[in-house]
Amino acid sequence: HLSAGVPGSVAGMLYALQKYGSMTREDVLAQSIKLAEDGFEMEDRLAESLNSDFDLFNKFPSSRKIFTKGGAKFKAGEKFIQKDLANTLKLISIHGRDGFYAGITADLIVKEMQQGAGIITKEDLLNYQPVEREPVHTNYKGYDVYSMPPPSSGGIALIQLLNMIENETLPDRNDVYYGIKEQSNYYHTAIENMKRVYADRSEHLGDPDFWKVPVSELTNKDYAKTRRNEIGENSTPANEIKPGVFVKESDQTTHYSVIDKDGNMVSVTTTLNNTYGSGVVVDGAGFLLNDEMDDFASKPGEPNMFGLIGNEANAIVPGKRMLSSMTPTIILKDGDPFLIIGSPGGGRIITSVYTSIVNIIDFKMSLDSAIDKPRFHHQWQPEYLQYEAGAVDDEVMAKLKEKGHQVKQISDYGRVEGILVDWKNKVYYGHSDRRGYGAAIGY
């Protein structure tokens, strides 16, 4: 219970609906209420996912009641019904934010907190407000890239990575791969860039309402050149990479990308942090509490569950929003829609989105190939390259090791969801990552 932060998704989505939407709350929530109330047949992957956290759910009676089948594991094809969640959604549909942050639902949250020695109060719920901020922006090779600003580190980190390679001559990667030397140099540079960006993340990123985040400095192209010029022929040890000096986040999270017939685009990343957050369901309300407090630097300099380091910028303060790696991104070409993209994946979200964008813009891959291509990732600390099977050719890997890179193969990560737009011909290409169980749907 102590790991839970004040839930923000309800307030944020209601704010967006009221300011930018064209439908009523009742219409928006009707289908979700029906699915929760009537249930749906559980697919293999959902049953497998819930069963993988079976022991966690069994710790809490309220969670066991919903996310296990009477204390037993679910089987694919069984109906999954969430009556309490349906009632909570009905209250939101009728009363708006007061249906969640006040009244019955708020009372249930506070009661759950008190039962588990949590500290969220009714006052915390009433005081929570969403904040609308300007997205961060860069122009990358003629494409306008817009992404999430602090307190997420994702947008700034993405822009840094793009700025650092903008002036690189990237070899043509049409089916016939370029030489081993060129490949190893490309991966070496990309890895070293990632190290420096994550080092900056650890030092400078936090909630801008509580910490002066040097956004313009970090996203400045001259700064990117300075950081790029630090890179030598060999791997730089993590302890020799310091955050830049200026003039004075598992297969977790959910992402979806949306575009309508008029070209209105939405890129949304939302999270409980860990797969099922804290694992605690608010009894009687039917939803899980997050464990977002882990995204703060509870002890500056020490890693969180994703191995990410944070310092004073992301220290815990009442009312503060925690740092994240969410990177929902929208890209325009000549002012027209071009790409909506984002991913779950904890600290690897940033590089999942980054490599997908580079695959599309620089290497001219189709959307599905760009997203499905095996990935690689480095986050400064721990000090090794993380890569999926097939991400790097064996000969190239040998060259990287010669340069001093430590390497570790990991299981597939991230689930990028993207829409590529041919605006001139009004053709939309959607793709849901092969690593996940999403879908590309049009109507």
GROMACS .gro file of C-alpha atoms in nm:
model
  443
    1HIS     CA    1   0.000   0.000   0.000
    2LEU     CA    2   0.289   0.238   0.067
    3SER     CA    3   0.408   0.187  -0.292
    4ALA     CA    4   0.092   0.347  -0.436
    5GLY     CA    5   0.082   0.703  -0.564
    6VAL     CA    6  -0.240   0.898  -0.610
    7PRO     CA    7  -0.416   0.756  -0.921
    8GLY     CA    8  -0.398   1.011  -1.202
    9SER     CA    9  -0.533   0.844  -1.515
   10VAL     CA   10  -0.900   0.916  -1.444
   11ALA     CA   11  -0.841   1.288  -1.392
   12GLY     CA   12  -0.613   1.312  -1.695
   13MET     CA   13  -0.848   1.138  -1.934
   14LEU     CA   14  -1.152   1.331  -1.814
   15TYR     CA   15  -0.959   1.656  -1.859
   16ALA     CA   16  -0.864   1.558  -2.215
   17LEU     CA   17  -1.221   1.453  -2.295
   18GLN     CA   18  -1.368   1.776  -2.164
   19LYS     CA   19  -1.118   2.000  -2.342
   20TYR     CA   20  -1.062   1.818  -2.669
   21GLY     CA   21  -1.329   1.549  -2.701
   22SER     CA   22  -1.651   1.539  -2.900
   23MET     CA   23  -1.833   1.260  -2.710
   24THR     CA   24  -2.005   1.246  -2.373
   25ARG     CA   25  -1.865   1.057  -2.075
   26GLU     CA   26  -2.162   0.824  -2.096
   27ASP     CA   27  -2.088   0.732  -2.458
   28VAL     CA   28  -1.714   0.695  -2.399
   29LEU     CA   29  -1.754   0.465  -2.099
   30ALA     CA   30  -2.055   0.261  -2.214
   31GLN     CA   31  -1.863  -0.019  -2.386
   32SER     CA   32  -1.610  -0.052  -2.102
   33ILE     CA   33  -1.891  -0.076  -1.849
   34LYS     CA   34  -2.060  -0.346  -2.058
   35LEU     CA   35  -1.736  -0.548  -2.088
   36ALA     CA   36  -1.669  -0.524  -1.716
   37GLU     CA   37  -2.026  -0.609  -1.618
   38ASP     CA   38  -2.100  -0.888  -1.868
   39GLY     CA   39  -1.745  -1.017  -1.895
   40PHE     CA   40  -1.554  -1.157  -2.189
   41GLU     CA   41  -1.381  -1.483  -2.276
   42MET     CA   42  -1.023  -1.482  -2.158
   43GLU     CA   43  -0.757  -1.537  -2.424
   44ASP     CA   44  -0.448  -1.751  -2.367
   45ARG     CA   45  -0.215  -1.460  -2.309
   46LEU     CA   46  -0.436  -1.285  -2.054
   47ALA     CA   47  -0.483  -1.607  -1.859
   48GLU     CA   48  -0.108  -1.668  -1.871
   49SER     CA   49  -0.036  -1.312  -1.760
   50LEU     CA   50  -0.275  -1.322  -1.465
   51ASN     CA   51  -0.152  -1.665  -1.360
   52SER     CA   52   0.209  -1.546  -1.367
   53ASP     CA   53   0.123  -1.315  -1.074
   54PHE     CA   54  -0.100  -1.571  -0.903
   55ASP     CA   55   0.104  -1.565  -0.580
   56LEU     CA   56   0.091  -1.185  -0.567
   57PHE     CA   57  -0.288  -1.174  -0.604
   58ASN     CA   58  -0.332  -1.445  -0.343
   59LYS     CA   59  -0.170  -1.221  -0.082
   60PHE     CA   60  -0.469  -0.985  -0.085
   61PRO     CA   61  -0.832  -1.103  -0.047
   62SER     CA   62  -0.965  -0.819  -0.265
   63SER     CA   63  -0.723  -0.913  -0.546
   64ARG     CA   64  -0.778  -1.286  -0.507
   65LYS     CA   65  -1.152  -1.229  -0.551
   66ILE     CA   66  -1.107  -1.077  -0.898
   67PHE     CA   67  -0.776  -1.190  -1.045
   68THR     CA   68  -0.794  -1.558  -0.948
   69LYS     CA   69  -1.077  -1.802  -1.007
   70GLY     CA   70  -1.182  -1.856  -0.648
   71GLY     CA   71  -0.820  -1.904  -0.543
   72ALA     CA   72  -0.737  -2.120  -0.846
   73LYS     CA   73  -0.569  -2.024  -1.171
   74PHE     CA   74  -0.767  -1.908  -1.473
   75LYS     CA   75  -0.792  -2.107  -1.793
   76ALA     CA   76  -0.822  -1.966  -2.142
   77GLY     CA   77  -1.183  -1.947  -2.258
   78GLU     CA   78  -1.325  -1.881  -1.912
   79LYS     CA   79  -1.535  -1.570  -1.865
   80PHE     CA   80  -1.370  -1.279  -1.686
   81ILE     CA   81  -1.623  -1.055  -1.507
   82GLN     CA   82  -1.546  -0.737  -1.308
   83LYS     CA   83  -1.869  -0.618  -1.142
   84ASP     CA   84  -1.698  -0.383  -0.896
   85LEU     CA   85  -1.505  -0.214  -1.175
   86ALA     CA   86  -1.827  -0.172  -1.373
   87ASN     CA   87  -1.984   0.007  -1.076
   88THR     CA   88  -1.681   0.236  -1.043
   89LEU     CA   89  -1.697   0.323  -1.412
   90LYS     CA   90  -2.071   0.396  -1.378
   91LEU     CA   91  -1.996   0.645  -1.100
   92ILE     CA   92  -1.738   0.818  -1.321
   93SER     CA   93  -1.985   0.820  -1.609
   94ILE     CA   94  -2.250   0.990  -1.394
   95HIS     CA   95  -2.043   1.219  -1.173
   96GLY     CA   96  -1.720   1.279  -1.365
   97ARG     CA   97  -1.409   1.322  -1.151
   98ASP     CA   98  -1.624   1.340  -0.836
   99GLY     CA   99  -1.727   0.983  -0.913
  100PHE     CA  100  -1.368   0.880  -0.843
  101TYR     CA  101  -1.188   1.141  -0.635
  102ALA     CA  102  -1.484   1.201  -0.400
  103GLY     CA  103  -1.782   1.005  -0.277
  104ILE     CA  104  -1.805   0.626  -0.264
  105THR     CA  105  -1.492   0.543  -0.466
  106ALA     CA  106  -1.273   0.784  -0.271
  107ASP     CA  107  -1.404   0.636   0.054
  108LEU     CA  108  -1.314   0.287  -0.068
  109ILE     CA  109  -0.961   0.399  -0.164
  110VAL     CA  110  -0.905   0.558   0.177
  111LYS     CA  111  -1.046   0.251   0.354
  112GLU     CA  112  -0.811   0.027   0.156
  113MET     CA  113  -0.520   0.253   0.248
  114GLN     CA  114  -0.605   0.238   0.616
  115GLN     CA  115  -0.633  -0.141   0.610
  116GLY     CA  116  -0.288  -0.175   0.454
  117ALA     CA  117  -0.103   0.103   0.639
  118GLY     CA  118  -0.104   0.319   0.325
  119ILE     CA  119  -0.090   0.697   0.343
  120ILE     CA  120  -0.315   0.829   0.063
  121THR     CA  121  -0.588   1.045   0.221
  122LYS     CA  122  -0.919   1.185   0.103
  123GLU     CA  123  -0.749   1.524   0.087
  124ASP     CA  124  -0.483   1.384  -0.147
  125LEU     CA  125  -0.755   1.257  -0.379
  126LEU     CA  126  -0.954   1.581  -0.376
  127ASN     CA  127  -0.642   1.789  -0.440
  128TYR     CA  128  -0.514   1.588  -0.735
  129GLN     CA  129  -0.519   1.785  -1.060
  130PRO     CA  130  -0.387   1.695  -1.405
  131VAL     CA  131  -0.131   1.930  -1.557
  132GLU     CA  132  -0.119   2.015  -1.927
  133ARG     CA  133   0.233   2.093  -2.048
  134GLU     CA  134   0.390   2.186  -2.380
  135PRO     CA  135   0.543   1.884  -2.554
  136VAL     CA  136   0.916   1.882  -2.621
  137HIS     CA  137   1.009   1.922  -2.987
  138THR     CA  138   1.289   1.883  -3.235
  139ASN     CA  139   1.317   1.880  -3.610
  140TYR     CA  140   1.493   1.562  -3.720
  141LYS     CA  141   1.596   1.554  -4.085
  142GLY     CA  142   1.286   1.749  -4.188
  143TYR     CA  143   1.045   1.569  -3.956
  144ASP     CA  144   0.887   1.753  -3.661
  145VAL     CA  145   0.906   1.527  -3.357
  146TYR     CA  146   0.681   1.600  -3.056
  147SER     CA  147   0.703   1.396  -2.738
  148MET     CA  148   0.624   1.394  -2.368
  149PRO     CA  149   0.787   1.659  -2.146
  150PRO     CA  150   0.899   1.620  -1.784
  151PRO     CA  151   0.818   1.469  -1.542
  152SER     CA  152   0.866   1.199  -1.804
  153SER     CA  153   1.225   1.165  -1.919
  154GLY     CA  154   1.113   0.997  -2.240
  155GLY     CA  155   1.064   1.294  -2.470
  156ILE     CA  156   1.389   1.468  -2.378
  157ALA     CA  157   1.588   1.144  -2.402
  158LEU     CA  158   1.434   1.062  -2.742
  159ILE     CA  159   1.520   1.407  -2.874
  160GLN     CA  160   1.875   1.384  -2.739
  161LEU     CA  161   1.926   1.051  -2.915
  162LEU     CA  162   1.788   1.183  -3.244
  163ASN     CA  163   1.990   1.504  -3.223
  164MET     CA  164   2.309   1.306  -3.157
  165ILE     CA  165   2.277   1.106  -3.480
  166GLU     CA  166   2.119   1.370  -3.704
  167ASN     CA  167   2.449   1.454  -3.871
  168GLU     CA  168   2.566   1.092  -3.896
  169THR     CA  169   2.574   0.930  -4.237
  170LEU     CA  170   2.385   0.611  -4.171
  171PRO     CA  171   2.460   0.331  -4.418
  172ASP     CA  172   2.189   0.203  -4.648
  173ARG     CA  173   2.034  -0.100  -4.480
  174ASN     CA  174   1.824  -0.235  -4.764
  175ASP     CA  175   1.816  -0.613  -4.736
  176VAL     CA  176   2.186  -0.648  -4.827
  177TYR     CA  177   2.360  -0.550  -4.505
  178TYR     CA  178   2.654  -0.313  -4.516
  179GLY     CA  179   2.995  -0.428  -4.399
  180ILE     CA  180   3.094  -0.553  -4.055
  181LYS     CA  181   3.303  -0.243  -3.987
  182GLU     CA  182   3.016  -0.007  -4.072
  183GLN     CA  183   2.771  -0.207  -3.866
  184SER     CA  184   2.997  -0.220  -3.562
  185ASN     CA  185   3.063   0.155  -3.584
  186TYR     CA  186   2.690   0.224  -3.606
  187TYR     CA  187   2.606   0.010  -3.302
  188HIS     CA  188   2.905   0.141  -3.107
  189THR     CA  189   2.798   0.502  -3.162
  190ALA     CA  190   2.433   0.428  -3.081
  191ILE     CA  191   2.530   0.247  -2.760
  192GLU     CA  192   2.761   0.527  -2.645
  193ASN     CA  193   2.490   0.783  -2.722
  194MET     CA  194   2.242   0.587  -2.509
  195LYS     CA  195   2.486   0.576  -2.217
  196ARG     CA  196   2.523   0.954  -2.215
  197VAL     CA  197   2.151   1.019  -2.248
  198TYR     CA  198   2.070   0.791  -1.952
  199ALA     CA  199   2.347   0.952  -1.747
  200ASP     CA  200   2.183   1.290  -1.810
  201ARG     CA  201   1.846   1.138  -1.720
  202SER     CA  202   1.972   1.031  -1.380
  203GLU     CA  203   2.099   1.376  -1.290
  204HIS     CA  204   1.868   1.630  -1.444
  205LEU     CA  205   1.517   1.487  -1.487
  206GLY     CA  206   1.231   1.523  -1.240
  207ASP     CA  207   0.903   1.707  -1.183
  208PRO     CA  208   0.951   2.061  -1.324
  209ASP     CA  209   0.715   2.198  -1.058
  210PHE     CA  210   0.976   2.101  -0.798
  211TRP     CA  211   1.306   2.093  -0.988
  212LYS     CA  212   1.458   2.316  -1.254
  213VAL     CA  213   1.484   2.076  -1.547
  214PRO     CA  214   1.723   2.215  -1.813
  215VAL     CA  215   1.492   2.125  -2.102
  216SER     CA  216   1.628   2.371  -2.358
  217GLU     CA  217   1.988   2.277  -2.278
  218LEU     CA  218   1.930   1.903  -2.300
  219THR     CA  219   1.739   1.931  -2.628
  220ASN     CA  220   1.983   2.180  -2.784
  221LYS     CA  221   2.155   2.049  -3.097
  222ASP     CA  222   2.489   2.204  -3.004
  223TYR     CA  223   2.476   2.015  -2.675
  224ALA     CA  224   2.405   1.696  -2.869
  225LYS     CA  225   2.717   1.758  -3.079
  226THR     CA  226   2.923   1.810  -2.764
  227ARG     CA  227   2.804   1.482  -2.617
  228ARG     CA  228   2.855   1.301  -2.950
  229ASN     CA  229   3.212   1.432  -2.973
  230GLU     CA  230   3.298   1.268  -2.640
  231ILE     CA  231   3.272   0.926  -2.802
  232GLY     CA  232   3.595   0.750  -2.893
  233GLU     CA  233   3.683   0.426  -3.069
  234ASN     CA  234   3.622   0.211  -2.761
  235SER     CA  235   3.352   0.167  -2.498
  236THR     CA  236   3.357   0.430  -2.225
  237PRO     CA  237   3.313   0.281  -1.874
  238ALA     CA  238   3.001   0.402  -1.695
  239ASN     CA  239   3.204   0.556  -1.412
  240GLU     CA  240   3.378   0.780  -1.665
  241ILE     CA  241   3.052   0.911  -1.812
  242LYS     CA  242   2.922   1.205  -1.615
  243PRO     CA  243   2.598   1.392  -1.670
  244GLY     CA  244   2.658   1.679  -1.907
  245VAL     CA  245   2.752   2.022  -1.777
  246PHE     CA  246   2.558   2.324  -1.898
  247VAL     CA  247   2.596   2.690  -1.855
  248LYS     CA  248   2.411   2.773  -1.544
  249GLU     CA  249   1.186   0.304  -1.564
  250SER     CA  250   0.955  -0.489  -1.747
  251ASP     CA  251   0.714  -0.537  -1.986
  252GLN     CA  252   0.507  -0.296  -1.788
  253THR     CA  253   0.282  -0.010  -1.894
  254THR     CA  254   0.026   0.031  -2.174
  255HIS     CA  255   0.042   0.233  -2.492
  256TYR     CA  256  -0.202   0.304  -2.773
  257SER     CA  257  -0.184   0.526  -3.080
  258VAL     CA  258  -0.497   0.670  -3.244
  259ILE     CA  259  -0.580   0.881  -3.550
  260ASP     CA  260  -0.920   0.981  -3.688
  261LYS     CA  261  -1.040   1.068  -4.039
  262ASP     CA  262  -0.957   1.435  -3.985
  263GLY     CA  263  -0.597   1.368  -3.885
  264ASN     CA  264  -0.642   1.429  -3.513
  265MET     CA  265  -0.371   1.219  -3.347
  266VAL     CA  266  -0.336   1.085  -2.993
  267SER     CA  267  -0.039   0.900  -2.849
  268VAL     CA  268  -0.112   0.771  -2.497
  269THR     CA  269   0.113   0.589  -2.253
  270THR     CA  270  -0.032   0.502  -1.913
  271THR     CA  271   0.107   0.285  -1.638
  272LEU     CA  272   0.070   0.117  -1.300
  273ASN     CA  273   0.452   0.081  -1.303
  274ASN     CA  274   0.488  -0.293  -1.240
  275THR     CA  275   0.273  -0.531  -1.447
  276TYR     CA  276  -0.018  -0.527  -1.201
  277GLY     CA  277   0.106  -0.234  -0.995
  278SER     CA  278   0.109  -0.306  -0.625
  279GLY     CA  279  -0.108  -0.614  -0.677
  280VAL     CA  280  -0.366  -0.461  -0.442
  281VAL     CA  281  -0.724  -0.419  -0.563
  282VAL     CA  282  -0.930  -0.149  -0.390
  283ASP     CA  283  -1.192  -0.366  -0.225
  284GLY     CA  284  -1.538  -0.288  -0.362
  285ALA     CA  285  -1.403  -0.065  -0.641
  286GLY     CA  286  -1.243  -0.333  -0.857
  287PHE     CA  287  -0.925  -0.161  -0.975
  288LEU     CA  288  -0.559  -0.209  -0.893
  289LEU     CA  289  -0.345   0.040  -0.706
  290ASN     CA  290  -0.023   0.137  -0.878
  291ASP     CA  291   0.325   0.103  -0.729
  292GLU     CA  292   0.448   0.425  -0.885
  293MET     CA  293   0.640   0.534  -0.576
  294ASP     CA  294   0.919   0.307  -0.703
  295ASP     CA  295   0.973   0.560  -0.983
  296PHE     CA  296   1.100   0.811  -0.730
  297ALA     CA  297   1.462   0.797  -0.619
  298SER     CA  298   1.387   0.676  -0.267
  299LYS     CA  299   1.762   0.666  -0.211
  300PRO     CA  300   1.946   0.893  -0.456
  301GLY     CA  301   2.209   0.703  -0.650
  302GLU     CA  302   2.045   0.362  -0.601
  303PRO     CA  303   1.862   0.177  -0.884
  304ASN     CA  304   1.487   0.113  -0.896
  305MET     CA  305   1.321  -0.211  -1.017
  306PHE     CA  306   1.424  -0.132  -1.376
  307GLY     CA  307   1.788  -0.068  -1.278
  308LEU     CA  308   1.746   0.305  -1.341
  309ILE     CA  309   1.942   0.549  -1.128
  310GLY     CA  310   1.788   0.867  -0.990
  311ASN     CA  311   1.923   1.154  -0.786
  312GLU     CA  312   1.797   1.462  -0.603
  313ALA     CA  313   1.594   1.581  -0.903
  314ASN     CA  314   1.365   1.282  -0.854
  315ALA     CA  315   1.363   1.261  -0.474
  316ILE     CA  316   1.030   1.206  -0.295
  317VAL     CA  317   0.844   1.527  -0.203
  318PRO     CA  318   0.473   1.558  -0.111
  319GLY     CA  319   0.264   1.659  -0.414
  320LYS     CA  320   0.544   1.578  -0.657
  321ARG     CA  321   0.504   1.369  -0.972
  322MET     CA  322   0.753   1.087  -1.016
  323LEU     CA  323   0.992   1.054  -1.309
  324SER     CA  324   0.901   0.807  -1.581
  325SER     CA  325   1.033   0.686  -1.916
  326MET     CA  326   0.704   0.718  -2.105
  327THR     CA  327   0.765   0.833  -2.462
  328PRO     CA  328   0.435   0.885  -2.646
  329THR     CA  329   0.537   1.058  -2.969
  330ILE     CA  330   0.375   1.226  -3.269
  331ILE     CA  331   0.573   1.310  -3.583
  332LEU     CA  332   0.471   1.547  -3.863
  333LYS     CA  333   0.616   1.580  -4.212
  334ASP     CA  334   0.567   1.921  -4.374
  335GLY     CA  335   0.296   1.991  -4.117
  336ASP     CA  336   0.097   1.678  -4.201
  337PRO     CA  337   0.049   1.363  -3.989
  338PHE     CA  338   0.328   1.110  -4.039
  339LEU     CA  339   0.371   0.881  -3.737
  340ILE     CA  340   0.204   0.815  -3.400
  341ILE     CA  341   0.412   0.584  -3.183
  342GLY     CA  342   0.487   0.473  -2.828
  343SER     CA  343   0.551   0.167  -2.614
  344PRO     CA  344   0.544   0.012  -2.269
  345GLY     CA  345   0.864  -0.135  -2.129
  346GLY     CA  346   0.992   0.053  -1.824
  347GLY     CA  347   1.334   0.210  -1.879
  348ARG     CA  348   1.357   0.049  -2.224
  349ILE     CA  349   1.060   0.246  -2.361
  350ILE     CA  350   1.287   0.526  -2.480
  351THR     CA  351   1.514   0.309  -2.692
  352SER     CA  352   1.223   0.100  -2.823
  353VAL     CA  353   1.061   0.414  -2.964
  354TYR     CA  354   1.393   0.561  -3.078
  355THR     CA  355   1.509   0.257  -3.275
  356SER     CA  356   1.165   0.220  -3.436
  357ILE     CA  357   1.173   0.583  -3.554
  358VAL     CA  358   1.526   0.550  -3.693
  359ASN     CA  359   1.427   0.228  -3.870
  360ILE     CA  360   1.140   0.414  -4.041
  361ILE     CA  361   1.298   0.751  -4.121
  362ASP     CA  362   1.661   0.656  -4.182
  363PHE     CA  363   1.649   0.294  -4.290
  364LYS     CA  364   1.321   0.325  -4.485
  365MET     CA  365   1.169   0.015  -4.328
  366SER     CA  366   0.798  -0.058  -4.342
  367LEU     CA  367   0.612   0.008  -4.018
  368ASP     CA  368   0.582  -0.360  -3.926
  369SER     CA  369   0.947  -0.435  -4.003
  370ALA     CA  370   1.065  -0.129  -3.812
  371ILE     CA  371   0.869  -0.221  -3.501
  372ASP     CA  372   0.930  -0.597  -3.512
  373LYS     CA  373   1.305  -0.577  -3.572
  374PRO     CA  374   1.508  -0.714  -3.276
  375ARG     CA  375   1.620  -0.436  -3.041
  376PHE     CA  376   1.922  -0.330  -2.841
  377HIS     CA  377   1.942  -0.109  -2.533
  378HIS     CA  378   2.195   0.051  -2.299
  379GLN     CA  379   2.100   0.266  -2.001
  380TRP     CA  380   2.445   0.363  -1.865
  381GLN     CA  381   2.401   0.149  -1.557
  382PRO     CA  382   2.408  -0.153  -1.531
  383GLU     CA  383   2.714  -0.150  -1.751
  384TYR     CA  384   2.623  -0.386  -2.031
  385LEU     CA  385   2.450  -0.380  -2.366
  386GLN     CA  386   2.112  -0.551  -2.350
  387TYR     CA  387   1.997  -0.708  -2.675
  388GLU     CA  388   1.726  -0.935  -2.812
  389ALA     CA  389   1.812  -1.247  -3.008
  390GLY     CA  390   1.903  -1.149  -3.363
  391ALA     CA  391   1.953  -0.780  -3.288
  392VAL     CA  392   2.324  -0.781  -3.365
  393ASP     CA  393   2.514  -1.003  -3.608
  394ASP     CA  394   2.765  -1.240  -3.443
  395GLU     CA  395   3.063  -1.085  -3.621
  396VAL     CA  396   2.947  -0.738  -3.525
  397MET     CA  397   2.903  -0.850  -3.166
  398ALA     CA  398   3.262  -0.973  -3.165
  399LYS     CA  399   3.377  -0.630  -3.284
  400LEU     CA  400   3.175  -0.460  -3.010
  401LYS     CA  401   3.336  -0.683  -2.749
  402GLU     CA  402   3.678  -0.589  -2.891
  403LYS     CA  403   3.582  -0.227  -2.828
  404GLY     CA  404   3.519  -0.314  -2.462
  405HIS     CA  405   3.141  -0.349  -2.462
  406GLN     CA  406   2.993  -0.592  -2.213
  407VAL     CA  407   2.685  -0.765  -2.352
  408LYS     CA  408   2.386  -0.960  -2.224
  409GLN     CA  409   2.109  -1.121  -2.426
  410ILE     CA  410   1.766  -1.065  -2.273
  411SER     CA  411   1.411  -1.170  -2.353
  412ASP     CA  412   1.205  -0.958  -2.591
  413TYR     CA  413   1.093  -0.626  -2.448
  414GLY     CA  414   0.864  -0.336  -2.533
  415ARG     CA  415   0.541  -0.351  -2.730
  416VAL     CA  416   0.549  -0.063  -2.974
  417GLU     CA  417   0.215   0.047  -3.115
  418GLY     CA  418   0.238   0.262  -3.426
  419ILE     CA  419   0.039   0.426  -3.705
  420LEU     CA  420   0.222   0.544  -4.018
  421VAL     CA  421   0.029   0.796  -4.224
  422ASP     CA  422   0.035   0.863  -4.597
  423TRP     CA  423  -0.159   1.186  -4.559
  424LYS     CA  424  -0.162   1.280  -4.926
  425ASN     CA  425  -0.345   0.960  -5.018
  426LYS     CA  426  -0.529   0.932  -4.683
  427VAL     CA  427  -0.386   0.586  -4.618
  428TYR     CA  428  -0.315   0.472  -4.261
  429TYR     CA  429  -0.083   0.181  -4.179
  430GLY     CA  430  -0.123   0.039  -3.829
  431HIS     CA  431   0.093  -0.221  -3.657
  432SER     CA  432   0.097  -0.378  -3.313
  433ASP     CA  433   0.432  -0.517  -3.199
  434ARG     CA  434   0.485  -0.892  -3.251
  435ARG     CA  435   0.609  -0.902  -2.890
  436GLY     CA  436   0.270  -0.822  -2.744
  437TYR     CA  437  -0.097  -0.905  -2.785
  438GLY     CA  438  -0.233  -0.578  -2.914
  439ALA     CA  439  -0.398  -0.521  -3.250
  440ALA     CA  440  -0.419  -0.268  -3.529
  441ILE     CA  441  -0.787  -0.185  -3.579
  442GLY     CA  442  -0.957   0.052  -3.822
  443TYR     CA  443  -1.322   0.132  -3.882
   0.00000   0.00000   0.00000
